[in-house]
PDB file of C-alpha atoms and ligand atoms in Angstrom:
ATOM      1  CA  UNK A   1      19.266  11.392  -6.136  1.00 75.00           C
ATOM      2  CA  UNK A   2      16.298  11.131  -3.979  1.00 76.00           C
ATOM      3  CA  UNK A   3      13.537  13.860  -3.458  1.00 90.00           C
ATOM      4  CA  UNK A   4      13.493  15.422   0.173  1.00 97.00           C
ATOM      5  CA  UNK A   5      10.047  16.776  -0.408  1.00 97.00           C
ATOM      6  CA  UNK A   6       7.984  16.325   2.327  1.00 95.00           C
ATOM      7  CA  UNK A   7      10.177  13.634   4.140  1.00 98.00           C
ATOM      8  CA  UNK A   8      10.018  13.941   7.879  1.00 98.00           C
ATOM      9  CA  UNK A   9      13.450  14.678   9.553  1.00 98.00           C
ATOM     10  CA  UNK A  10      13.967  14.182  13.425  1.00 99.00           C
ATOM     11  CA  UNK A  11      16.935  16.145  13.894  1.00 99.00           C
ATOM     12  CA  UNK A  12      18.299  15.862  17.721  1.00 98.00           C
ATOM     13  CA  UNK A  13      20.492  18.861  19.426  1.00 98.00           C
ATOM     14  CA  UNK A  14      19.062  20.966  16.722  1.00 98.00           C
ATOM     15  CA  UNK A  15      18.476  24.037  19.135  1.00 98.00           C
ATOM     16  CA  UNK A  16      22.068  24.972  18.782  1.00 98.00           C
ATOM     17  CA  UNK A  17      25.084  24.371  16.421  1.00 98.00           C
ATOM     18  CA  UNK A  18      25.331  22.263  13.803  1.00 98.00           C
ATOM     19  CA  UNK A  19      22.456  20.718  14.582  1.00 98.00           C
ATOM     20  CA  UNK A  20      20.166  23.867  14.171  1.00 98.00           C
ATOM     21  CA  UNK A  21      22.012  24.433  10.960  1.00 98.00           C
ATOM     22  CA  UNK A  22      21.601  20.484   9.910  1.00 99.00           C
ATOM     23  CA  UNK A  23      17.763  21.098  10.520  1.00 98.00           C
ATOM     24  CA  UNK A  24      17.348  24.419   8.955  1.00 98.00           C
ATOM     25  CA  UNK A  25      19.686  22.852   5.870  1.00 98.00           C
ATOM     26  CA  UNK A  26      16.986  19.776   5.934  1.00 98.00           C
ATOM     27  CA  UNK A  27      14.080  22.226   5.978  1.00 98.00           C
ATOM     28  CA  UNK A  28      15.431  24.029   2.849  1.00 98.00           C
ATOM     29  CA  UNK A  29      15.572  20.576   0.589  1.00 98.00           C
ATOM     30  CA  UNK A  30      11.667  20.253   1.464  1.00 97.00           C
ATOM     31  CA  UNK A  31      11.829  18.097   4.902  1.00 98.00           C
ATOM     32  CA  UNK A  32       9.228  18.428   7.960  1.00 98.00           C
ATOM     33  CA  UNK A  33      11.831  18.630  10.797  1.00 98.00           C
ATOM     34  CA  UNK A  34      11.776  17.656  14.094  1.00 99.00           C
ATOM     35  CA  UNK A  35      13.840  19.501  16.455  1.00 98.00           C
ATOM     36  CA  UNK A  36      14.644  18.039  19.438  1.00 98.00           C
ATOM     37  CA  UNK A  37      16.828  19.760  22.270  1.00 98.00           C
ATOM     38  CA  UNK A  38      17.570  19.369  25.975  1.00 98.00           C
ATOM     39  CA  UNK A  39      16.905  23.478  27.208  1.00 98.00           C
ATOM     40  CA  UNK A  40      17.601  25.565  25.307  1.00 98.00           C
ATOM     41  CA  UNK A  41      14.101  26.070  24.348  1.00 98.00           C
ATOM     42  CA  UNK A  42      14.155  29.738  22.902  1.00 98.00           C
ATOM     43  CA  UNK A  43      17.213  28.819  20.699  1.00 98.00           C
ATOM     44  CA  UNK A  44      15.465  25.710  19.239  1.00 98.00           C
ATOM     45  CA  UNK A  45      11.738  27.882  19.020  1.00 98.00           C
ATOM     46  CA  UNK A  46      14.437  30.359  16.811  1.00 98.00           C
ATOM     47  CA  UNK A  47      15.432  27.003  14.726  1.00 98.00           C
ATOM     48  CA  UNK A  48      11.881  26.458  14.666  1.00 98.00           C
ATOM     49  CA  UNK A  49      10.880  29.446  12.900  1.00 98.00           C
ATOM     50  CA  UNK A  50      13.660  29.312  10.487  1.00 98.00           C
ATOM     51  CA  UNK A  51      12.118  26.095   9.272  1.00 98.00           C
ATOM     52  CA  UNK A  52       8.827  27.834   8.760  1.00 98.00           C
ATOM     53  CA  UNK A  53      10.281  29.981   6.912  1.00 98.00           C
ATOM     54  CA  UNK A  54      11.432  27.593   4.599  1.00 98.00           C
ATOM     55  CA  UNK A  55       7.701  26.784   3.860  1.00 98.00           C
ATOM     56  CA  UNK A  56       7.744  23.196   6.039  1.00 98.00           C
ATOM     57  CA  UNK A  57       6.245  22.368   9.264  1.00 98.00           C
ATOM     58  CA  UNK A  58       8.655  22.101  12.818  1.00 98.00           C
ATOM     59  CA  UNK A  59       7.717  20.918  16.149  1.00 98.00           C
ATOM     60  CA  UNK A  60      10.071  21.060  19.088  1.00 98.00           C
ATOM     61  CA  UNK A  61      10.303  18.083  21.192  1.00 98.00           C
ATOM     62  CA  UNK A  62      12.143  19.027  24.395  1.00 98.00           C
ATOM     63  CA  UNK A  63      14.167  15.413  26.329  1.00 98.00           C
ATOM     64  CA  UNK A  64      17.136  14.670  27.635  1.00 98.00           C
ATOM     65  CA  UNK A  65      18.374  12.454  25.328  1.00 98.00           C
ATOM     66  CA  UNK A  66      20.395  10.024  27.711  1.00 98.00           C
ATOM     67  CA  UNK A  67      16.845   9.257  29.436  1.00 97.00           C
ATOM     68  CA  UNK A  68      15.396   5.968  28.611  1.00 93.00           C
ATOM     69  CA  UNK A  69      12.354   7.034  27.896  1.00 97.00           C
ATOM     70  CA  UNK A  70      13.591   9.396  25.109  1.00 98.00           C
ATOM     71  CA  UNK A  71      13.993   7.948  22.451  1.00 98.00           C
ATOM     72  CA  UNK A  72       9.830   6.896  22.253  1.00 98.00           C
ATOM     73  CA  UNK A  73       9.303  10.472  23.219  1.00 98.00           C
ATOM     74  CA  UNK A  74      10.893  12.002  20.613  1.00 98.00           C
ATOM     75  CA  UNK A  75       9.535   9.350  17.970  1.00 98.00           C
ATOM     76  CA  UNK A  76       6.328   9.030  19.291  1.00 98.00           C
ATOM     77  CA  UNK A  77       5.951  12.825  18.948  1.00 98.00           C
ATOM     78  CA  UNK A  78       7.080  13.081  15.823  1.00 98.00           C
ATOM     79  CA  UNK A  79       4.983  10.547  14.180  1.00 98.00           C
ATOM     80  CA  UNK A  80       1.899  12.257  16.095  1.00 98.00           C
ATOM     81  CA  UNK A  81       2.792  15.493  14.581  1.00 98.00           C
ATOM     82  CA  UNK A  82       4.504  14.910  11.429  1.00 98.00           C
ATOM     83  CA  UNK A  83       4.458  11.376  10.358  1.00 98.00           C
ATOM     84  CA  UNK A  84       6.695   8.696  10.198  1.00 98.00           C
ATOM     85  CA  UNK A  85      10.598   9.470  10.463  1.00 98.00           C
ATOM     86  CA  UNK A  86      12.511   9.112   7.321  1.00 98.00           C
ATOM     87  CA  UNK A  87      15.550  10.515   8.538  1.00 98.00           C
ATOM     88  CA  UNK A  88      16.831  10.326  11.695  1.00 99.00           C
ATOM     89  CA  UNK A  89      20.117  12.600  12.210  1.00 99.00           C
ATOM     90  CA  UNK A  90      21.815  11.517  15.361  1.00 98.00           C
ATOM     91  CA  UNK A  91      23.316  14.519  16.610  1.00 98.00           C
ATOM     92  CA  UNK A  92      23.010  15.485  20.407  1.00 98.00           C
ATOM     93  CA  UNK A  93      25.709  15.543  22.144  1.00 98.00           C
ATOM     94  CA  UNK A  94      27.907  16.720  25.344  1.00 98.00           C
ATOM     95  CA  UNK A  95      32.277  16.641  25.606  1.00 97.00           C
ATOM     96  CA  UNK A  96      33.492  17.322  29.118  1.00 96.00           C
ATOM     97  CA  UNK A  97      36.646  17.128  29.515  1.00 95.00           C
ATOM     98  CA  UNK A  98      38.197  14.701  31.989  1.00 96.00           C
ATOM     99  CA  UNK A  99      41.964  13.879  32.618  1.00 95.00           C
ATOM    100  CA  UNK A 100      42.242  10.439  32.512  1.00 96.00           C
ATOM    101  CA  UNK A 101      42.527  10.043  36.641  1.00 97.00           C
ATOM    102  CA  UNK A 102      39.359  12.082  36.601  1.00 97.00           C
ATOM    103  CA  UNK A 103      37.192   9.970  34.627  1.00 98.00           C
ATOM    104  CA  UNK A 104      35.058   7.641  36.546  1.00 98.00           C
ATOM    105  CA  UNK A 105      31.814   5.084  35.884  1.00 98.00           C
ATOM    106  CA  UNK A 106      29.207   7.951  36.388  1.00 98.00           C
ATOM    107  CA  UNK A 107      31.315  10.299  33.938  1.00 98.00           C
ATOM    108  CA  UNK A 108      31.788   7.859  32.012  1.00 98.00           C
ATOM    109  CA  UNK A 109      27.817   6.676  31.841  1.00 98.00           C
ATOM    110  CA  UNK A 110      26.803  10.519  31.435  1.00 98.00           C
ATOM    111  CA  UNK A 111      28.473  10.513  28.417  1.00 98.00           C
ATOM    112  CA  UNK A 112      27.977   7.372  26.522  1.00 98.00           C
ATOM    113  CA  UNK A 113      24.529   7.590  27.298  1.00 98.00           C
ATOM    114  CA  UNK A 114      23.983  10.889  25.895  1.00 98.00           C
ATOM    115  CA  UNK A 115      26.270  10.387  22.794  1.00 98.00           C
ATOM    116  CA  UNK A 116      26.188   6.393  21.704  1.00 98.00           C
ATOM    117  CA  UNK A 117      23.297   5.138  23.927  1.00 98.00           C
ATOM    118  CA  UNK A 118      20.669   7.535  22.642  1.00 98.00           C
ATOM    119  CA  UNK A 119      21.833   6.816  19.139  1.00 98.00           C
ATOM    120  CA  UNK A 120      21.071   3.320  19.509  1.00 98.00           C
ATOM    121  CA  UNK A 121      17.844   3.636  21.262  1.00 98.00           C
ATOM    122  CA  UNK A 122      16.648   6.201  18.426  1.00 98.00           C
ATOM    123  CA  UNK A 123      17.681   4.354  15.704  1.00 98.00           C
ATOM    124  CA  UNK A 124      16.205   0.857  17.106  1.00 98.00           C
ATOM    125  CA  UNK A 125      13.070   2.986  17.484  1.00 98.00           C
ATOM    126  CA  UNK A 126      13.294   4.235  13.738  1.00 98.00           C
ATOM    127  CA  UNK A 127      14.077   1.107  11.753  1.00 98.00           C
ATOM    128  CA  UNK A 128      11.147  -1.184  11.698  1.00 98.00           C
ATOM    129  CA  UNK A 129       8.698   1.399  10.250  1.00 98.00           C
ATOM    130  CA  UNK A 130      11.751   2.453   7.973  1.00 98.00           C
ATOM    131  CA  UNK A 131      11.708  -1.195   6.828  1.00 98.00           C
ATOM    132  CA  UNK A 132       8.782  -1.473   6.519  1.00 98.00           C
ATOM    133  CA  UNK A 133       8.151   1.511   4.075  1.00 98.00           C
ATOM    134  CA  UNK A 134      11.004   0.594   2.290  1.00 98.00           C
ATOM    135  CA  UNK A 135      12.983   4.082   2.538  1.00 98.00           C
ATOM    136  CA  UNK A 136      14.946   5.819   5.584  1.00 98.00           C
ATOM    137  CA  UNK A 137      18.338   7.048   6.415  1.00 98.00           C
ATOM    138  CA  UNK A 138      20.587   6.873   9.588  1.00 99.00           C
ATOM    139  CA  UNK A 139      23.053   9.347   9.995  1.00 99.00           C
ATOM    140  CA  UNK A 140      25.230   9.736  13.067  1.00 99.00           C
ATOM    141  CA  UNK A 141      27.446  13.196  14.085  1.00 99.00           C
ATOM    142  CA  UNK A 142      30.508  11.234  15.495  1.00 98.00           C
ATOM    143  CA  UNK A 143      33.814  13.347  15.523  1.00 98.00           C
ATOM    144  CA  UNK A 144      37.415  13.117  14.314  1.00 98.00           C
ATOM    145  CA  UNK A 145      38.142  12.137  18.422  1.00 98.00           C
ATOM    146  CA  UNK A 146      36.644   8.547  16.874  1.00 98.00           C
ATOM    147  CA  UNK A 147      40.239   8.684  14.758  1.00 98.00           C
ATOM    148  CA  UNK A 148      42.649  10.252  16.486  1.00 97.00           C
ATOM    149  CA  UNK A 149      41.622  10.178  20.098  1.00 97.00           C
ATOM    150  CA  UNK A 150      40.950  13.934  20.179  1.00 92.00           C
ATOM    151  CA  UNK A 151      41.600  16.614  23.502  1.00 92.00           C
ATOM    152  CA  UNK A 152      38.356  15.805  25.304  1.00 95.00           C
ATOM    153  CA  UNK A 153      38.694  12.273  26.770  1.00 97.00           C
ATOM    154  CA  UNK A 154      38.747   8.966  26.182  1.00 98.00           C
ATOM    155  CA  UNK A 155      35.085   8.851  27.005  1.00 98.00           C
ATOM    156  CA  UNK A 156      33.919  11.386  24.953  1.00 98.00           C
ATOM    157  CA  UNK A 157      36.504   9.574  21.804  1.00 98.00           C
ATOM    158  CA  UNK A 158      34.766   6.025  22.600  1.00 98.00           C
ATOM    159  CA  UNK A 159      31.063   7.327  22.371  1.00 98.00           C
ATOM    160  CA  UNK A 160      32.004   8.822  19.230  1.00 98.00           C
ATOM    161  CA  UNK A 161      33.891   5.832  17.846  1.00 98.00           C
ATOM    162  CA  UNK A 162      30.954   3.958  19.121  1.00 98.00           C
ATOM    163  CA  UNK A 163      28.812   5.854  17.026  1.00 99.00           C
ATOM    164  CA  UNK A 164      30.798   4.095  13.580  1.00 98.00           C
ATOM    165  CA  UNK A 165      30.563   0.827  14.487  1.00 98.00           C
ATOM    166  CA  UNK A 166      26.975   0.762  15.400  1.00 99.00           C
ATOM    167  CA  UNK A 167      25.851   3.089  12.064  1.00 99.00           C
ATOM    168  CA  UNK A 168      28.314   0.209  10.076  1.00 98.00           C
ATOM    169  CA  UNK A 169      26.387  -2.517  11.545  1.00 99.00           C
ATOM    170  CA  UNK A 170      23.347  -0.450  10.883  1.00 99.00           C
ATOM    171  CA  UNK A 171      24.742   0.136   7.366  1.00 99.00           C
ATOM    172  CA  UNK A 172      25.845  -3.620   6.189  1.00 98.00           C
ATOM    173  CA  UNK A 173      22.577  -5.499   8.289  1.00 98.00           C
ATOM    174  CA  UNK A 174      20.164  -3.191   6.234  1.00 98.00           C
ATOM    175  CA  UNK A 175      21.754  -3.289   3.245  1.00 98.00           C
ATOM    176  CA  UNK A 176      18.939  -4.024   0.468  1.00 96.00           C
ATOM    177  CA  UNK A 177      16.007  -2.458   2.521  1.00 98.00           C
ATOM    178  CA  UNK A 178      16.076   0.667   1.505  1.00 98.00           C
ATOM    179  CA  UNK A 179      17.993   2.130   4.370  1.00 98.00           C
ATOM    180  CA  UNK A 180      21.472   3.662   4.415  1.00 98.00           C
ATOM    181  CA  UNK A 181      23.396   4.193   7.312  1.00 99.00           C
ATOM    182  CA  UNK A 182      26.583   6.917   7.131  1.00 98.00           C
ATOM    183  CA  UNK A 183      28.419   8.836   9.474  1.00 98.00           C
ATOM    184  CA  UNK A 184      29.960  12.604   9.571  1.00 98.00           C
ATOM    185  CA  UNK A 185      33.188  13.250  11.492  1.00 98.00           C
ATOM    186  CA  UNK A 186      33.490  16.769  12.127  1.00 98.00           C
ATOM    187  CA  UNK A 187      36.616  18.819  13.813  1.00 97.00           C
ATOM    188  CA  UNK A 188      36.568  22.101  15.257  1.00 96.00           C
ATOM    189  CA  UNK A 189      32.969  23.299  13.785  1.00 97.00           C
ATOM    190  CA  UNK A 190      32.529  27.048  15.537  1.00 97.00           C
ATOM    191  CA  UNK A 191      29.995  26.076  17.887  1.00 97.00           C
ATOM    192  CA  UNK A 192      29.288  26.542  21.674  1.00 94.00           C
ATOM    193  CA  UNK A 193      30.995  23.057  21.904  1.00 94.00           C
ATOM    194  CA  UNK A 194      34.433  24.318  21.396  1.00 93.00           C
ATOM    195  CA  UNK A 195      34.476  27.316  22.790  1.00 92.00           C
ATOM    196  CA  UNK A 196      36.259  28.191  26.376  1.00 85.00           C
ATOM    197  CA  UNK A 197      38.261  24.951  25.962  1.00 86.00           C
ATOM    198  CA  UNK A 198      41.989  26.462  25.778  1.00 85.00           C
ATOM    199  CA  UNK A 199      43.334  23.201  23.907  1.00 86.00           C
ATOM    200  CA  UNK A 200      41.083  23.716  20.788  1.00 90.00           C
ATOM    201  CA  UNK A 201      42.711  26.395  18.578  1.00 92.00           C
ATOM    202  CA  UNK A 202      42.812  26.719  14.699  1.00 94.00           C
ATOM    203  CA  UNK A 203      46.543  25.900  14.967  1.00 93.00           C
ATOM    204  CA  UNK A 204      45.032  22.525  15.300  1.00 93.00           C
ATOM    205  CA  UNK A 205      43.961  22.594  11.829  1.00 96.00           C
ATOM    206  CA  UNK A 206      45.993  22.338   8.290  1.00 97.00           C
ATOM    207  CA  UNK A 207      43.600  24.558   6.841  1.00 98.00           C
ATOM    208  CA  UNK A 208      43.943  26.931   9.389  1.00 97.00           C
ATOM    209  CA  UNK A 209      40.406  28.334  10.720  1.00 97.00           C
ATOM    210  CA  UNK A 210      37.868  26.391  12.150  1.00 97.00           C
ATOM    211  CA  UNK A 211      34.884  24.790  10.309  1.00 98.00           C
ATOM    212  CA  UNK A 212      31.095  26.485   9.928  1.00 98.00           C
ATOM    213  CA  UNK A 213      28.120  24.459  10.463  1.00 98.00           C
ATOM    214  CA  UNK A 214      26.511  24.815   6.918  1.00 98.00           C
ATOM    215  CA  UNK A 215      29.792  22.674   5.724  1.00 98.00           C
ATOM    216  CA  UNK A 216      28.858  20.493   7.699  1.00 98.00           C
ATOM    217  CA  UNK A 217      24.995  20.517   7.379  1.00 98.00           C
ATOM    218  CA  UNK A 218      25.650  20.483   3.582  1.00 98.00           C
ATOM    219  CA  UNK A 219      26.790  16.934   3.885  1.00 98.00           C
ATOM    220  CA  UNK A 220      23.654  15.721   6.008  1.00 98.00           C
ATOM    221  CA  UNK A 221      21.540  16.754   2.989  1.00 98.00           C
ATOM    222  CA  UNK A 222      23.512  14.931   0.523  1.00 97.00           C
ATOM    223  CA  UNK A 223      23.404  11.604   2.943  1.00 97.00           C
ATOM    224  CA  UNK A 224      19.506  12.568   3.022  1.00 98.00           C
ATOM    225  CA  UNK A 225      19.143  12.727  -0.718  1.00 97.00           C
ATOM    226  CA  UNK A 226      21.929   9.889  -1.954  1.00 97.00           C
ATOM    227  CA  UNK A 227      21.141   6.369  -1.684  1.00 97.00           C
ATOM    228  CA  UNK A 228      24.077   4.716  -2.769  1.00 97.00           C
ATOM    229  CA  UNK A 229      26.013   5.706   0.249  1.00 98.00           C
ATOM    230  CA  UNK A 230      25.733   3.463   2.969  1.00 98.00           C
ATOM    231  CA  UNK A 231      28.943   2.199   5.949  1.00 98.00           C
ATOM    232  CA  UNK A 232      30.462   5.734   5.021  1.00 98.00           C
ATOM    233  CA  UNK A 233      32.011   7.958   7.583  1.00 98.00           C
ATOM    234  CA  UNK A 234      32.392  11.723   6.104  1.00 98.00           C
ATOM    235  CA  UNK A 235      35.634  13.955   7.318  1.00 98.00           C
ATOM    236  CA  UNK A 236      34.511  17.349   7.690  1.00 98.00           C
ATOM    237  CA  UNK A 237      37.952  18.631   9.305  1.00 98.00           C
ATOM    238  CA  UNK A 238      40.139  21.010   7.509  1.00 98.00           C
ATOM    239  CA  UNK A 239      42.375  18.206   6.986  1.00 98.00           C
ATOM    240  CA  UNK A 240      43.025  17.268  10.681  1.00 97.00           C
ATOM    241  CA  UNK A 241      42.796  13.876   9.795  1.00 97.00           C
ATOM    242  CA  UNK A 242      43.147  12.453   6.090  1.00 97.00           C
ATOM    243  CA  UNK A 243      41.463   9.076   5.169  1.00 92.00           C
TER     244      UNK A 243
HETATM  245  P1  NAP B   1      26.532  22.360  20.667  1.00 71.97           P
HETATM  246  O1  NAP B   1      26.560  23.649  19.924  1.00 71.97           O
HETATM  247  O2  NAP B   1      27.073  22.300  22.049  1.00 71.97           O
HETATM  248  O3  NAP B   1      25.020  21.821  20.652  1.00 71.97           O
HETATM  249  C1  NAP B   1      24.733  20.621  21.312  1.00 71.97           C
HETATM  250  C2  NAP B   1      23.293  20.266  21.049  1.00 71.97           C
HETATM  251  O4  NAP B   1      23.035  19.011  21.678  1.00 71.97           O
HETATM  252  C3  NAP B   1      22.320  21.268  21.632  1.00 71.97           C
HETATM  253  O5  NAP B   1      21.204  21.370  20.789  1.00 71.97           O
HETATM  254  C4  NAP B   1      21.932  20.623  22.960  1.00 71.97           C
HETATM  255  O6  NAP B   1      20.633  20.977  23.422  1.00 71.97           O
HETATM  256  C5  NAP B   1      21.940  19.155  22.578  1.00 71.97           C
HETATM  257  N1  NAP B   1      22.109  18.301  23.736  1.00 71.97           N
HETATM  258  C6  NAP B   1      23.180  18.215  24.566  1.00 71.97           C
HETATM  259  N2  NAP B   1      22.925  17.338  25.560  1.00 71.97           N
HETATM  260  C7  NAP B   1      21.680  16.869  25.344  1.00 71.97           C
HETATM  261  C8  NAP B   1      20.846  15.959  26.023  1.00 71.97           C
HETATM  262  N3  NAP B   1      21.248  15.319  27.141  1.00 71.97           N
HETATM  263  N4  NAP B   1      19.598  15.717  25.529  1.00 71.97           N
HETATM  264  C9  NAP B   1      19.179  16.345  24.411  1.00 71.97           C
HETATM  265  N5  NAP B   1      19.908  17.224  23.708  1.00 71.97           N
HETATM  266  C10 NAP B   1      21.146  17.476  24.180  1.00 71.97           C
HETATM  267  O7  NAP B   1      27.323  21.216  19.872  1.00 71.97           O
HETATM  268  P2  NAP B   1      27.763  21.079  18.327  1.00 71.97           P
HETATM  269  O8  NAP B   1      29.147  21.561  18.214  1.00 71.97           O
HETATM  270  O9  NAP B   1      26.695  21.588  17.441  1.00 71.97           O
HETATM  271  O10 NAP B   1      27.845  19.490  18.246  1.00 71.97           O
HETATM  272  C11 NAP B   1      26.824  18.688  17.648  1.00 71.97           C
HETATM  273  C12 NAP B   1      27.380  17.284  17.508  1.00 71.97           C
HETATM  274  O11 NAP B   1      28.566  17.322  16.702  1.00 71.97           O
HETATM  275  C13 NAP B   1      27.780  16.640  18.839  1.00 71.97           C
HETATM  276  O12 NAP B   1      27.412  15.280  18.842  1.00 71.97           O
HETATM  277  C14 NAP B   1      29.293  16.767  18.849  1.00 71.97           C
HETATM  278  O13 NAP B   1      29.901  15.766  19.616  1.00 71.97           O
HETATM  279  C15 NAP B   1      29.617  16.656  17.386  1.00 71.97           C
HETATM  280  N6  NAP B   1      30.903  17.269  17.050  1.00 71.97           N
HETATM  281  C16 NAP B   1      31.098  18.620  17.139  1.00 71.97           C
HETATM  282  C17 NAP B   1      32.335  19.147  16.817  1.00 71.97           C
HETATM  283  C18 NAP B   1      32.633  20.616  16.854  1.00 71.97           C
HETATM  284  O14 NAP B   1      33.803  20.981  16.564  1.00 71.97           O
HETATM  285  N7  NAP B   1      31.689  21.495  17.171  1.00 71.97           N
HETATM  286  C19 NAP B   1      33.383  18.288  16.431  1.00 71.97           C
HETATM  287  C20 NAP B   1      33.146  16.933  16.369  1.00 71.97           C
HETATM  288  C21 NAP B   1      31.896  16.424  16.675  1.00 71.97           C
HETATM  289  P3  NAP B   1      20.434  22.284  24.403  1.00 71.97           P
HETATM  290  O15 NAP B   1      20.757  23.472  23.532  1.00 71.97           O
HETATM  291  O16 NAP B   1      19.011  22.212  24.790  1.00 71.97           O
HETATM  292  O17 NAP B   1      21.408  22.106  25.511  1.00 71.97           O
END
């Protein structure tokens, strides 16, 4: 297994949820972290600290992630501050929910862009100096919506199955270099992300209660550190949906 010691992690949505928790997770196996987050700036300056306290450095890099000038903002910042990016965790993300006869283009756009655009643009930004040094990993926060369709929308269920096909091309056209490429689908994590929606309940879930984020930041560790995983998509579910 590989040695997180003073990798660099850019970590995006990590002001809240399980990104926060994926950060602070990364921070504790020895990573400089990133933390990048739309607002919520006192949460992620709380994230921030935690990180400290774990002995490594954190900047915050505020941007809206479904900008197109994001993705070089929150990479060029990072390598000013910290250094190159090893790991780049793909996590921001939004889920309104839409009926079908509500959905339209500009929902539509707001939502790929924020989910599956910006993990494209970040990742295209990543590779070559990943390449290059021989070492990096990609590692996308889809969702179980990617497998079973899920109660948000068929917007929010194609950004996220969006997500595995680009981190399997990722994963098979970088094969050899270094760089692994692996996904996590999560269901019903207790975040701010499922709460007030009155179709999300633990009935929902064989095991019966929802997830908590350090199950699922656990995993982004063990992507981090393994690198003989590569194309894999991780269920993190309570057995909503067996693979
Ligand atoms: P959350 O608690 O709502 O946190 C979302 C994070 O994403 C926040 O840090 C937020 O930043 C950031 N973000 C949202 N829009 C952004 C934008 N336009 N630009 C930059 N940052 C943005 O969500 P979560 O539950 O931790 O979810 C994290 C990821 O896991 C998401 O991709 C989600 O789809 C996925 N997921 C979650 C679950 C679940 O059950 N919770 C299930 C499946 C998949 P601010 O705080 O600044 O707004």
């Amino acid at each position: 297994m590989d040695d997180l010691v003073h990798r660099v992690a850019l970590v995006t949505g990590a002001s809240r949820g399980i990104g926060a928790e994926s950060a602070i997770a990364l921070a504790r196996a020895g990573c400089n972290v990133a933390l990048g987050y739309n607002s919520s700036k006192a949460e992620a300056e709380s994230v921030a600290r935690a990180v400290r306290e774990c002995g490594q450095k954190a900047v915050l890099i505020p941007a809206d992630v479904s900008a197109s000038a994001a993705a070089e903002m929150l990479v060029g910042s990072t390598e000013a501050e910290l250094g190159p990016v090893d790991i780049l965790v793909n996590n921001a993300g939004i889920n309104p929910v839409y009926a079908i006869d509500e959905l339209n283009l500009e929902r539509w756009q707001t939502t790929l862009q924020t989910n599956l655009t910006s993990s494209f643009m970040l990742s295209q930004r990543v590779i070559p100096g990943m390449r290059e040094r021989g070492w990096g990993r990609l590692i996308m926060m889809s969702s179980v919506a990617a497998q079973l369709g899920g109660v948000i929308g068929p917007h929010y269920a194609a950004s996220k199955a969006g997500q595995l096909g680009l981190m399997r091309s990722y994963a098979r056209l970088l094969a050899g270099t270094g760089i692994t490429a692996n996904a996590i689908a999560p269901a019903l994590i207790e975040t701010d992300m499922i709460a007030d929606n009155d179709n999300i309940s633990p009935d929902l879930i064989p095991l019966g209660r929802f997830g908590a984020v350090d199950e699922v930041a656990e995993l982004v560790v063990h992507m981090a550190r393994n690198a003989y995983i590569t194309g894999q998509t991780f269920n993190v579910n309570g057995g909503m949906y067996m693979s």
